[in-house]
Short mmCIF file of C-alpha atoms in Angstrom, two decimals:
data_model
loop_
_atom_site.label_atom_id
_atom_site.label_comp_id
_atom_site.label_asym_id
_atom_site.label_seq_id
_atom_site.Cartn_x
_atom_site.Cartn_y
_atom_site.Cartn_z
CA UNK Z 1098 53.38 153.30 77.08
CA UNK Z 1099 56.68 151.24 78.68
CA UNK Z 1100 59.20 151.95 80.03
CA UNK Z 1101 62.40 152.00 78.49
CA UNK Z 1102 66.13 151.27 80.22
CA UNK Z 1103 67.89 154.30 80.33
CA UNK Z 1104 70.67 154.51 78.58
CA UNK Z 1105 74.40 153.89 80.35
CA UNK Z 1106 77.89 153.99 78.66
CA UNK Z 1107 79.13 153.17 81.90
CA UNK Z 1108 82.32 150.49 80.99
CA UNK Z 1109 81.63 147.14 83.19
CA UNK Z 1110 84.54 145.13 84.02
CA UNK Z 1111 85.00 141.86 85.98
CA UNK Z 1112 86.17 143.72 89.10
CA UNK Z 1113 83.40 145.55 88.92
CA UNK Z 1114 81.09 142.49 88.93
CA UNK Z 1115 83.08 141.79 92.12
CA UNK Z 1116 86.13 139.44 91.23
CA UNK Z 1117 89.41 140.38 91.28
CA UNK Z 1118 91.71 139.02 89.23
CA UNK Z 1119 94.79 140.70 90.43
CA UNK Z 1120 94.01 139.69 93.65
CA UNK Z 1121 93.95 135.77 92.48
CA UNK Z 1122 97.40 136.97 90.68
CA UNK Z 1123 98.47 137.68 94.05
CA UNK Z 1124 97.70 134.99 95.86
CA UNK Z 1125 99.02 132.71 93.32
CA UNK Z 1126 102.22 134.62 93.54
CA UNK Z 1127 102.60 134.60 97.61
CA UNK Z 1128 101.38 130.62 97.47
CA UNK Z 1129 104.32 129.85 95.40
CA UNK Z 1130 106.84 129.21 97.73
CA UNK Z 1131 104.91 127.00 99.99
CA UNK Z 1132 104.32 124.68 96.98
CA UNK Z 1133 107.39 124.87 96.02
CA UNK Z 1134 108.38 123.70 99.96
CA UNK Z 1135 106.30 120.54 99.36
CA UNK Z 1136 108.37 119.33 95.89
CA UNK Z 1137 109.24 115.52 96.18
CA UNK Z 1138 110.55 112.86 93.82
CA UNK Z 1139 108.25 113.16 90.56
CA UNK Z 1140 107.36 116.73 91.23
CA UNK Z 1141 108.49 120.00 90.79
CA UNK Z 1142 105.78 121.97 92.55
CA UNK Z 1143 105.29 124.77 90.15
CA UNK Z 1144 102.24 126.53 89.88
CA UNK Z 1145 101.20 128.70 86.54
CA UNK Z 1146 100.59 125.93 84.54
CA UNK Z 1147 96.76 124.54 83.06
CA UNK Z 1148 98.00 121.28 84.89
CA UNK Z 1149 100.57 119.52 87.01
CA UNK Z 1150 102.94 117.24 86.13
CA UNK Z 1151 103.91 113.90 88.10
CA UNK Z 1152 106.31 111.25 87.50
CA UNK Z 1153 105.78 108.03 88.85
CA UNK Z 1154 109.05 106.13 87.87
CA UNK Z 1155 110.90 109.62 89.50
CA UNK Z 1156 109.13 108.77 92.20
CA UNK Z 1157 110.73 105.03 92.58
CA UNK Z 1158 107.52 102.83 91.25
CA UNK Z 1159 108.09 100.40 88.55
CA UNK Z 1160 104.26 98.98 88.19
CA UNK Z 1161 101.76 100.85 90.27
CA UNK Z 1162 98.07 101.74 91.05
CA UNK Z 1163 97.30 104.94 90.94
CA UNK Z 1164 94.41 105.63 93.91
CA UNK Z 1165 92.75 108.87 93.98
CA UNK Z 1166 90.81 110.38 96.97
CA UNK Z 1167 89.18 114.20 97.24
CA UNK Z 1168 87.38 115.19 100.49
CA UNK Z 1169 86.46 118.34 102.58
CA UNK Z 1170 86.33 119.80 105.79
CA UNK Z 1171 82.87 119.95 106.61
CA UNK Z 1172 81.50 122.66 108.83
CA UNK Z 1173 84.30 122.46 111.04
CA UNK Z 1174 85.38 125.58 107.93
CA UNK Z 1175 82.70 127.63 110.12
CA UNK Z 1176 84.09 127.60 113.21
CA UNK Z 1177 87.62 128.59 111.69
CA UNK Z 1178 85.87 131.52 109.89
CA UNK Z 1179 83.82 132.43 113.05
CA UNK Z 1180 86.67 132.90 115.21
CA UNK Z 1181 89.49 133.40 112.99
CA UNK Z 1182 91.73 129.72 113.34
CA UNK Z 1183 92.40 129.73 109.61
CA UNK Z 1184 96.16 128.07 109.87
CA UNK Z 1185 95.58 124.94 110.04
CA UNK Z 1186 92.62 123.92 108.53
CA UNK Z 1187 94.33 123.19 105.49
CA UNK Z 1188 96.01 120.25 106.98
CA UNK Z 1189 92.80 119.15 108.02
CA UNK Z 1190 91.47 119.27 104.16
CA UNK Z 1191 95.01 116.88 103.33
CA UNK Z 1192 94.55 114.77 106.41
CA UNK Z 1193 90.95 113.74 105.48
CA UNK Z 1194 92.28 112.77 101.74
CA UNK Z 1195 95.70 111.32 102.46
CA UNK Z 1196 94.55 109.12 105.22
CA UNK Z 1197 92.01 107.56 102.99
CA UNK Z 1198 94.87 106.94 100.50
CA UNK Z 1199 96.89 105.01 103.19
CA UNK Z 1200 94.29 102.64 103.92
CA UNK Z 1201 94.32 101.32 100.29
CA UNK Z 1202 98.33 100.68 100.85
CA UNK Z 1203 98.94 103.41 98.75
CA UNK Z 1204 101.81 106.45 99.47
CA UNK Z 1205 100.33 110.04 98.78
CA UNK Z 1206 102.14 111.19 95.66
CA UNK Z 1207 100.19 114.96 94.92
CA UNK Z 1208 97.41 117.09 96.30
CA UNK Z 1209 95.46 119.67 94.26
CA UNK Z 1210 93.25 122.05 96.13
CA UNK Z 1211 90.04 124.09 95.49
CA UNK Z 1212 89.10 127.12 97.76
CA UNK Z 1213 85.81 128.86 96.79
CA UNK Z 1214 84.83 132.29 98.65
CA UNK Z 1215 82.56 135.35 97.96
CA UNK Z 1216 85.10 137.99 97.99
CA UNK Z 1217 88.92 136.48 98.00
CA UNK Z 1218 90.89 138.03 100.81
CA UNK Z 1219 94.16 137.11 100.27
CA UNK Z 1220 95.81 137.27 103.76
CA UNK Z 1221 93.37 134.40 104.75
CA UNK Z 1222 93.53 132.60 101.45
CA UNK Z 1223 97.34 131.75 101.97
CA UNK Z 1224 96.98 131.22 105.69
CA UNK Z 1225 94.88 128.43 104.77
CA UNK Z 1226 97.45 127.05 101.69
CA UNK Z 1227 100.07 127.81 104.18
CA UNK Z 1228 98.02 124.90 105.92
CA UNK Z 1229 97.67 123.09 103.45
CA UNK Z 1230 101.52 123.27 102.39
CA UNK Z 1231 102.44 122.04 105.69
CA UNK Z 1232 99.98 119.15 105.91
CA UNK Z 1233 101.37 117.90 102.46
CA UNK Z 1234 104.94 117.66 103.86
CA UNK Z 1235 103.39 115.83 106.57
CA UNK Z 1236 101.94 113.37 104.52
CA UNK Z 1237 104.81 113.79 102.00
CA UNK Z 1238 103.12 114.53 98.89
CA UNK Z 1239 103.49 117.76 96.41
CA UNK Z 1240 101.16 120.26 96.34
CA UNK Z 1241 101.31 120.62 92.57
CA UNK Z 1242 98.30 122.73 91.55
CA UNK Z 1243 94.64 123.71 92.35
CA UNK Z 1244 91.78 126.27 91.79
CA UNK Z 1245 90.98 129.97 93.96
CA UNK Z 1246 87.37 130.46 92.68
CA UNK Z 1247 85.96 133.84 93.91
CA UNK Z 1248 82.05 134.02 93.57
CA UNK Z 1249 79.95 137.35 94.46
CA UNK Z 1250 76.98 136.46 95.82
CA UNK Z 1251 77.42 132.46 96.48
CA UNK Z 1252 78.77 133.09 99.58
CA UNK Z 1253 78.22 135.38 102.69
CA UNK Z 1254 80.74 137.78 103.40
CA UNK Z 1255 83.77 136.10 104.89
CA UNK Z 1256 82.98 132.74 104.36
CA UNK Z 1257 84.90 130.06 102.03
CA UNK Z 1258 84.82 126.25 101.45
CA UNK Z 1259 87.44 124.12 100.96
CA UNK Z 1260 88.08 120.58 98.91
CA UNK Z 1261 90.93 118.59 98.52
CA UNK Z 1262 91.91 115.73 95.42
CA UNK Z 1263 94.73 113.30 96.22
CA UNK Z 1264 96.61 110.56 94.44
CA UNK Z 1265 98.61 108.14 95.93
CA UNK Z 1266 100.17 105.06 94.32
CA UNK Z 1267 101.22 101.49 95.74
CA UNK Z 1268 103.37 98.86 93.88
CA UNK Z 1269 100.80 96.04 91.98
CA UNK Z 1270 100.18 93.45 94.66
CA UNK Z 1271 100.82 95.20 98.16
CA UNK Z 1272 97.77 97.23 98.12
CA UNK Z 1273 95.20 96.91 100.69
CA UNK Z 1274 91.60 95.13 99.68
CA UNK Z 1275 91.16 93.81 103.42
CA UNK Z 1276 91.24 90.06 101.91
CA UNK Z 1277 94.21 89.30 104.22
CA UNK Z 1278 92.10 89.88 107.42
CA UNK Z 1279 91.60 86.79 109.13
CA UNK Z 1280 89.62 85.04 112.45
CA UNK Z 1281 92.43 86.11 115.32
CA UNK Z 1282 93.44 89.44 113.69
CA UNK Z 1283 94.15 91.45 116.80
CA UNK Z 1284 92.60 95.45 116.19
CA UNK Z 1285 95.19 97.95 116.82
CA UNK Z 1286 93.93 101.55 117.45
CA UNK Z 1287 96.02 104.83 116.80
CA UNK Z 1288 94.99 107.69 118.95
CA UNK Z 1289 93.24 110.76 117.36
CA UNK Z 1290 94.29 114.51 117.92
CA UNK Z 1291 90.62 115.52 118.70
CA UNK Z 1292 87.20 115.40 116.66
CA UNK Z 1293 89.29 115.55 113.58
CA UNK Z 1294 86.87 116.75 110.78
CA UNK Z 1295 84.17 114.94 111.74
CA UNK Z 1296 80.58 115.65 113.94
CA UNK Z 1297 81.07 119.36 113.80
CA UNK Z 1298 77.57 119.77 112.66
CA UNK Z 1299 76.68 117.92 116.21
CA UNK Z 1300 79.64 120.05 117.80
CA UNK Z 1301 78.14 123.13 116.78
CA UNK Z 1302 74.23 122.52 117.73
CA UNK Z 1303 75.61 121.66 121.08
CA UNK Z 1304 77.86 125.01 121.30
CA UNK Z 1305 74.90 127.15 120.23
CA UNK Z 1306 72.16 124.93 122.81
CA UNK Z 1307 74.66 125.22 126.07
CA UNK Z 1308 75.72 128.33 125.37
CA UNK Z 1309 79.60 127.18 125.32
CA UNK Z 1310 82.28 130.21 125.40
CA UNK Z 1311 84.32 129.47 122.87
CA UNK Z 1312 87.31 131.69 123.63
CA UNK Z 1313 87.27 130.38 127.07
CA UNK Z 1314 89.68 127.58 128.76
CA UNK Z 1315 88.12 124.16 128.41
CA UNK Z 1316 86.44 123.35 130.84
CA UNK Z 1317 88.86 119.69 130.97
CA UNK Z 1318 91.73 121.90 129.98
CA UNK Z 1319 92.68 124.76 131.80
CA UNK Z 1320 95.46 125.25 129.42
CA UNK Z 1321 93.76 125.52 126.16
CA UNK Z 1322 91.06 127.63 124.97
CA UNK Z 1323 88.24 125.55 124.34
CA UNK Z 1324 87.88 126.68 120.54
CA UNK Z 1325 91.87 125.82 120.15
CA UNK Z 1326 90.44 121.88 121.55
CA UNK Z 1327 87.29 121.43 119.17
CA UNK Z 1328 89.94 122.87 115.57
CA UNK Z 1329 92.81 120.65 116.40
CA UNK Z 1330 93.70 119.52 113.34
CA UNK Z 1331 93.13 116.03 112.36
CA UNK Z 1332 96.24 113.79 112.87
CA UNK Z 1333 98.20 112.43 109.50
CA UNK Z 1334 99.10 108.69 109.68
CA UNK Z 1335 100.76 108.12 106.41
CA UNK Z 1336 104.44 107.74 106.99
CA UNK Z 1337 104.43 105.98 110.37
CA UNK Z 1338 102.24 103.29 108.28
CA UNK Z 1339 104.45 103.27 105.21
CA UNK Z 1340 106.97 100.90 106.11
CA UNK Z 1341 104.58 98.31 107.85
CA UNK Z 1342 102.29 98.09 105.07
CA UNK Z 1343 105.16 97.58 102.28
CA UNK Z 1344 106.75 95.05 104.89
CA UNK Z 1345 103.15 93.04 104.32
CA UNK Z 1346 102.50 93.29 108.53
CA UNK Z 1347 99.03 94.94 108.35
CA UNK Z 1348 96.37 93.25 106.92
CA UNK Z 1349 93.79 96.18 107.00
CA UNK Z 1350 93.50 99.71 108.05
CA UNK Z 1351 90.24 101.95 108.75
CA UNK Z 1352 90.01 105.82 108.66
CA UNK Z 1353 87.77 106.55 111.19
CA UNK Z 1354 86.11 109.32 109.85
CA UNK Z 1355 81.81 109.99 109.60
CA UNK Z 1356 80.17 106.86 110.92
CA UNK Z 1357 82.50 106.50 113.59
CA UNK Z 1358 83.99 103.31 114.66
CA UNK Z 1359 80.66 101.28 114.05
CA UNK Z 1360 80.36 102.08 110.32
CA UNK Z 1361 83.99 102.56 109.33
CA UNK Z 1362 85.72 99.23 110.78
CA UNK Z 1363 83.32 97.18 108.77
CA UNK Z 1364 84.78 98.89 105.53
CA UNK Z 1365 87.77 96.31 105.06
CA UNK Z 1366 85.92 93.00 106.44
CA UNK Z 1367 85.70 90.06 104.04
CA UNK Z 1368 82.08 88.61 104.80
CA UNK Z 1369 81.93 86.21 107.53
CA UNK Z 1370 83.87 88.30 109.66
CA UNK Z 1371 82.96 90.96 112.74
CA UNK Z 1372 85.02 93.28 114.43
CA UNK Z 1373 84.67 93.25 117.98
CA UNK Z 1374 85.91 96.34 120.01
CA UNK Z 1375 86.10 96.69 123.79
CA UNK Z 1376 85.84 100.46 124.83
CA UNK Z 1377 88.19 99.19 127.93
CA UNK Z 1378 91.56 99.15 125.75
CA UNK Z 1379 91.52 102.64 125.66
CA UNK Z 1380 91.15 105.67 127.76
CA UNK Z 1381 88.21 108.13 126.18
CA UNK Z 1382 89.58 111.87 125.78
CA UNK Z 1383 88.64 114.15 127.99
CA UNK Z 1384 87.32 116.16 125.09
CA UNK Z 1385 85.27 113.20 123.96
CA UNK Z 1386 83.72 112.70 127.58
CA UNK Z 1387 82.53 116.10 127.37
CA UNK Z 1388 80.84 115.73 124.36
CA UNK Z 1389 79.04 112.79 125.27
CA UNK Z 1390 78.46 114.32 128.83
CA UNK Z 1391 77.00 117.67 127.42
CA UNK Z 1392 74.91 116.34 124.77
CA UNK Z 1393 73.72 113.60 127.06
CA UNK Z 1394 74.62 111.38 124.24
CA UNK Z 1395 74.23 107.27 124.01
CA UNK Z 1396 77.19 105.27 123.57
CA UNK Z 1397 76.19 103.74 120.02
CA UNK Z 1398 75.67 107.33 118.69
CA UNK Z 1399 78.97 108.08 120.19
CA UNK Z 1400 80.47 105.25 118.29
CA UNK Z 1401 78.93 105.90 115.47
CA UNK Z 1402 79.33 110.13 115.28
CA UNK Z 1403 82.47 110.83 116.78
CA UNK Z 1404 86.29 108.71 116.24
CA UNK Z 1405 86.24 108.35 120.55
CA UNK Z 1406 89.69 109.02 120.34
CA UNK Z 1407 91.03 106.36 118.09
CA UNK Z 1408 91.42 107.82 114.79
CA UNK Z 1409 92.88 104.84 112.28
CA UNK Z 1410 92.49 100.89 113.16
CA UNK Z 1411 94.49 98.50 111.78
CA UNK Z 1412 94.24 94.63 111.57
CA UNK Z 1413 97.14 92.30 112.29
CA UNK Z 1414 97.69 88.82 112.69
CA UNK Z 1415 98.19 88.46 116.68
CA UNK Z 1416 102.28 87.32 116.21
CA UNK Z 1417 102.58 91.25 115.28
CA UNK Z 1418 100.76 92.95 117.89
CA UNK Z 1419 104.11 93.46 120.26
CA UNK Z 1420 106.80 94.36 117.63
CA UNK Z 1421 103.94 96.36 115.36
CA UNK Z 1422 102.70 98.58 118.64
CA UNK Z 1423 106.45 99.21 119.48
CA UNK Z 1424 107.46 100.54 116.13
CA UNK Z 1425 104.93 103.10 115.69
CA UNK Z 1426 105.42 104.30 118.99
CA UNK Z 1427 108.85 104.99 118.14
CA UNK Z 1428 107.27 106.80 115.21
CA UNK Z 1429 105.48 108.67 117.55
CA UNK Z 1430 101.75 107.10 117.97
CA UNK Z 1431 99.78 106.46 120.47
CA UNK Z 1432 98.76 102.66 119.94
CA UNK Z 1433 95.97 100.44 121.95
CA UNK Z 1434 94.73 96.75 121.48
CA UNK Z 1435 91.01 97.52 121.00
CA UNK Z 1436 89.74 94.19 120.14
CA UNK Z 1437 90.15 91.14 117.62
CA UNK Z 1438 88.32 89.86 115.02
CA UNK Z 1439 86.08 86.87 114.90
CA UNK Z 1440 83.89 84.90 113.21
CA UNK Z 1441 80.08 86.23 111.89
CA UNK Z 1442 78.23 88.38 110.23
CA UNK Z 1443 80.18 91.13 108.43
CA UNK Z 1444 80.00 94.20 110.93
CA UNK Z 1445 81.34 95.90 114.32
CA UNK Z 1446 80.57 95.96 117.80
CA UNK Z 1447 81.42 98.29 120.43
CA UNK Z 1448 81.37 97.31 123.68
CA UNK Z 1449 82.59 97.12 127.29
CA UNK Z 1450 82.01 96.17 131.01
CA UNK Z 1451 78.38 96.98 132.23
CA UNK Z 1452 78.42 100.15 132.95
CA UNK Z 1453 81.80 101.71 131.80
CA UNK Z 1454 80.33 104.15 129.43
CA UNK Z 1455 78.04 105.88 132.18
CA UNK Z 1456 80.83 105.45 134.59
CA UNK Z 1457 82.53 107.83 132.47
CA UNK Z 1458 80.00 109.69 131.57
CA UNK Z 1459 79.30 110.16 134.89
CA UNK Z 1460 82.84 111.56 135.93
CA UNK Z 1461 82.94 113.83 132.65
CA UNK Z 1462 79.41 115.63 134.12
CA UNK Z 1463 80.74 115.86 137.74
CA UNK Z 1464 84.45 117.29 136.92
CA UNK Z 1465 83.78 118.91 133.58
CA UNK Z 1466 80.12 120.09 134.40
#
C-alpha cells in the first residue's frame, strides 16, 4: 500500500515561495531619483521601461565605436556584507567597468546594473545603487536601467552579488589599440585609492590567518579603522583622461586590475616591445607594505596580485611627460614616472635597487608589526 500526498487547498503565491514583488516595486521606486541624478546628454535616466534608451548623436558623436565592458566586485562584496560598508561598493562595481572603457579611448556613455540576493532588503539594496548612482556621475555616464533578482535559497541570508555592464563610445580613429606605443615611451603611473577590487580573496585568508580586528585603527593608520582602509573604493580615472586621450597625447593606458602590474601593462604592447618598471619612482602605500609584510609575500606575487599603489599606467612619448604629469595633477592625480619602454620581447618587468623591496618590507614589519 503507498502513500498518498495529503490533500492541501492551501493558495501558494510568489511571496510565499519567498520573493517579494512589492518589495522590488519599492526599491525600484526609491532608486528612481538617483538615476534620474546621473541623466547626461543622450539619456534620460528613467527606469520602468523593458530597456533603456541612448542617443549617441545627443550625446555629441558623429561616427563612433561603441565599446562595452561588464565586471564585478569580487569578494571584496563579503567584507561589505560582513561588516555592514554597503555605500560605496557600488562605485566600486562602475569603477572596475568604466576604467576598462577608458583604456580603449572610449567616454562611458551608460551603466546597467544587476544585484542578485536571497531575500531583497531594500534599505541595503539602494544603499548600494545609491553607490552606484554616485560612481556613475563620477565617471559621467547614466545609469539607465538594470535587474534586482531576489532568489530563495541561492544565497545565504544577507548576502548579495553584484555585476555591472558599461558602454562607452570614442570617435572612429582616436581609440586606443596600443599601436602608437613606441621604444622611448616614458610609463606614467596614477596612484590607486587602496586594493581597489582586486586580491580580496588573498586579503581575506590573511584577515582570517592573523587574526586582524577589523573594526580596529590600522595598524599604519591611527585615523582609520582598518576595515574603512581594505573597502576604499576603487578610484575612477575617466574624466581626468578624457581630454588627453582626444588631444592624441597618450599612446596607451592599463587598468591595473587582477594580475597586477606584471600581467596588465603587457595588455597594450605591440610585440617587440617590454615595459620596464622601477619600483623606485614611487612610494609603496603603507597599506600595501602591510600586506606584503603580513603575508610575508614575494615581490613578483606582489606585482602580480595587488595594483602596489599605482592603479592606471599610461604610455607617452617622453616630450609629454612634464606638461602630461602637470595637467592631471591639476585634475587632481597623483602621477609618477615608473619606467619607459624598450625594446624585446612583449612583456613587463618590475624591478628596483637590490634590496628595496625587503628594505621596505622590513620597515612595514618593524613599525606596522
Amino acid at each position: 500500500m503507498t502513500d498518498t500526498p495529503e490533500q492541501n487547498d492551501e493558495s501558494y503565491t510568489y511571496a510565499k515561495a519567498g520573493v517579494s514583488i512589492a518589495a522590488g516595486n519599492a526599491l525600484v521606486k526609491a532608486i528612481g531619483p538617483l538615476a534620474k541624478s546621473t541623466a547626461r546628454p543622450g539619456a534620460t535616466s528613467e527606469l520602468g521601461g523593458f530597456g533603456g534608451f541612448f542617443d549617441p548623436k545627443a550625446a555629441g558623436y558623429k561616427d563612433p565605436l561603441l565599446v562595452a565592458a561588464n565586471d564585478g566586485v569580487g569578494t571584496k562584496v563579503k567584507l561589505a556584507i560582513d561588516h555592514d560598508r554597503h555605500d560605496n561598493i557600488g562605485i566600486d562595481l562602475v569603477a572596475m567597468c568604466v576604467n576598462d572603457l577608458i583604456v580603449q579611448g572610449a567616454e562611458p556613455l551608460f551603466f546597467l546594473d544587476y544585484f542578485a540576493t536571497g531575500k531583497l532588503e531594500t534599505g541595503i539594496a539602494e544603499r548600494v545603487v545609491a553607490g552606484i548612482a554616485e560612481g556613475c556621475k563620477i565617471a559621467g555616464c547614466a545609469l539607465i536601467g538594470g535587474e534586482t533578482a531576489e532568489m530563495p535559497g541561492m544565497y545565504a541570508d544577507g548576502d548579495y552579488d553584484l555585476a555591472g555592464f558599461c558602454v562607452g563610445a570614442v570617435e572612429r580613429g582616436e581609440q586606443l589599440t596600443g599601436d602608437k606605443v613606441a621604444e622611448g615611451d616614458v610609463l606614467l603611473g596614477l596612484s590607486s585609492s587602496g586594493v581597489h577590487s582586486n586580491g580580496f580573496s588573498l586579503v581575506r585568508r590573511l584577515a582570517a590567518d592573523k587574526g586582524w580586528k577589523l573594526d580596529r585603527p590600522a595598524l599604519f593608520d591611527n585615523e582609520t579603522l582598518l576595515i574603512d582602509a581594505l573597502i576604499a573604493p576603487t578610484r575612477i580615472y575617466v574624466k581626468p583622461l578624457l581630454k588627453p586621450i582626444r588631444e592624441g597625447r597618450i599612446h596607451a593606458l592599463a587598468h591595473i586590475t587582477g594580475g597586477g602590474l606584471l600581467e596588465n601593462v603587457p595588455r597594450v604592447l605591440p610585440e617587440g616591445l617590454h615595459a620596464h618598471i622601477d619600483v623606485g619612482g614611487w612610494v609603496q602605500p603603507r597599506l600595501m607594505a602591510f600586506l606584503q609584510a603580513q603575508g610575508n609575500i614575494e615581490p613578483e606575487e606582489m606585482a602580480r596580485t595587488f595594483n602596489c599603489g599605482i592603479g592606471m599606467v599610461l604610455a607617452v612619448a617622453a616630450d609629454e611627460v612634464e606638461s602630461l604629469k602637470a595637467d592631471l595633477e591639476a585634475e587632481g592625480e597623483e602621477v609618477h614616472v615608473i619606467g619607459a619602454i624598450r625594446a624585446g620581447d612583449k612583456g613587463c618587468t618590475v624591478a628596483g635597487r637590490e634590496g628595496e623591496w625587503a628594505a621596505r618590507e622590513n620597515w612595514s614589519a618593524t613599525h606596522l608589526g
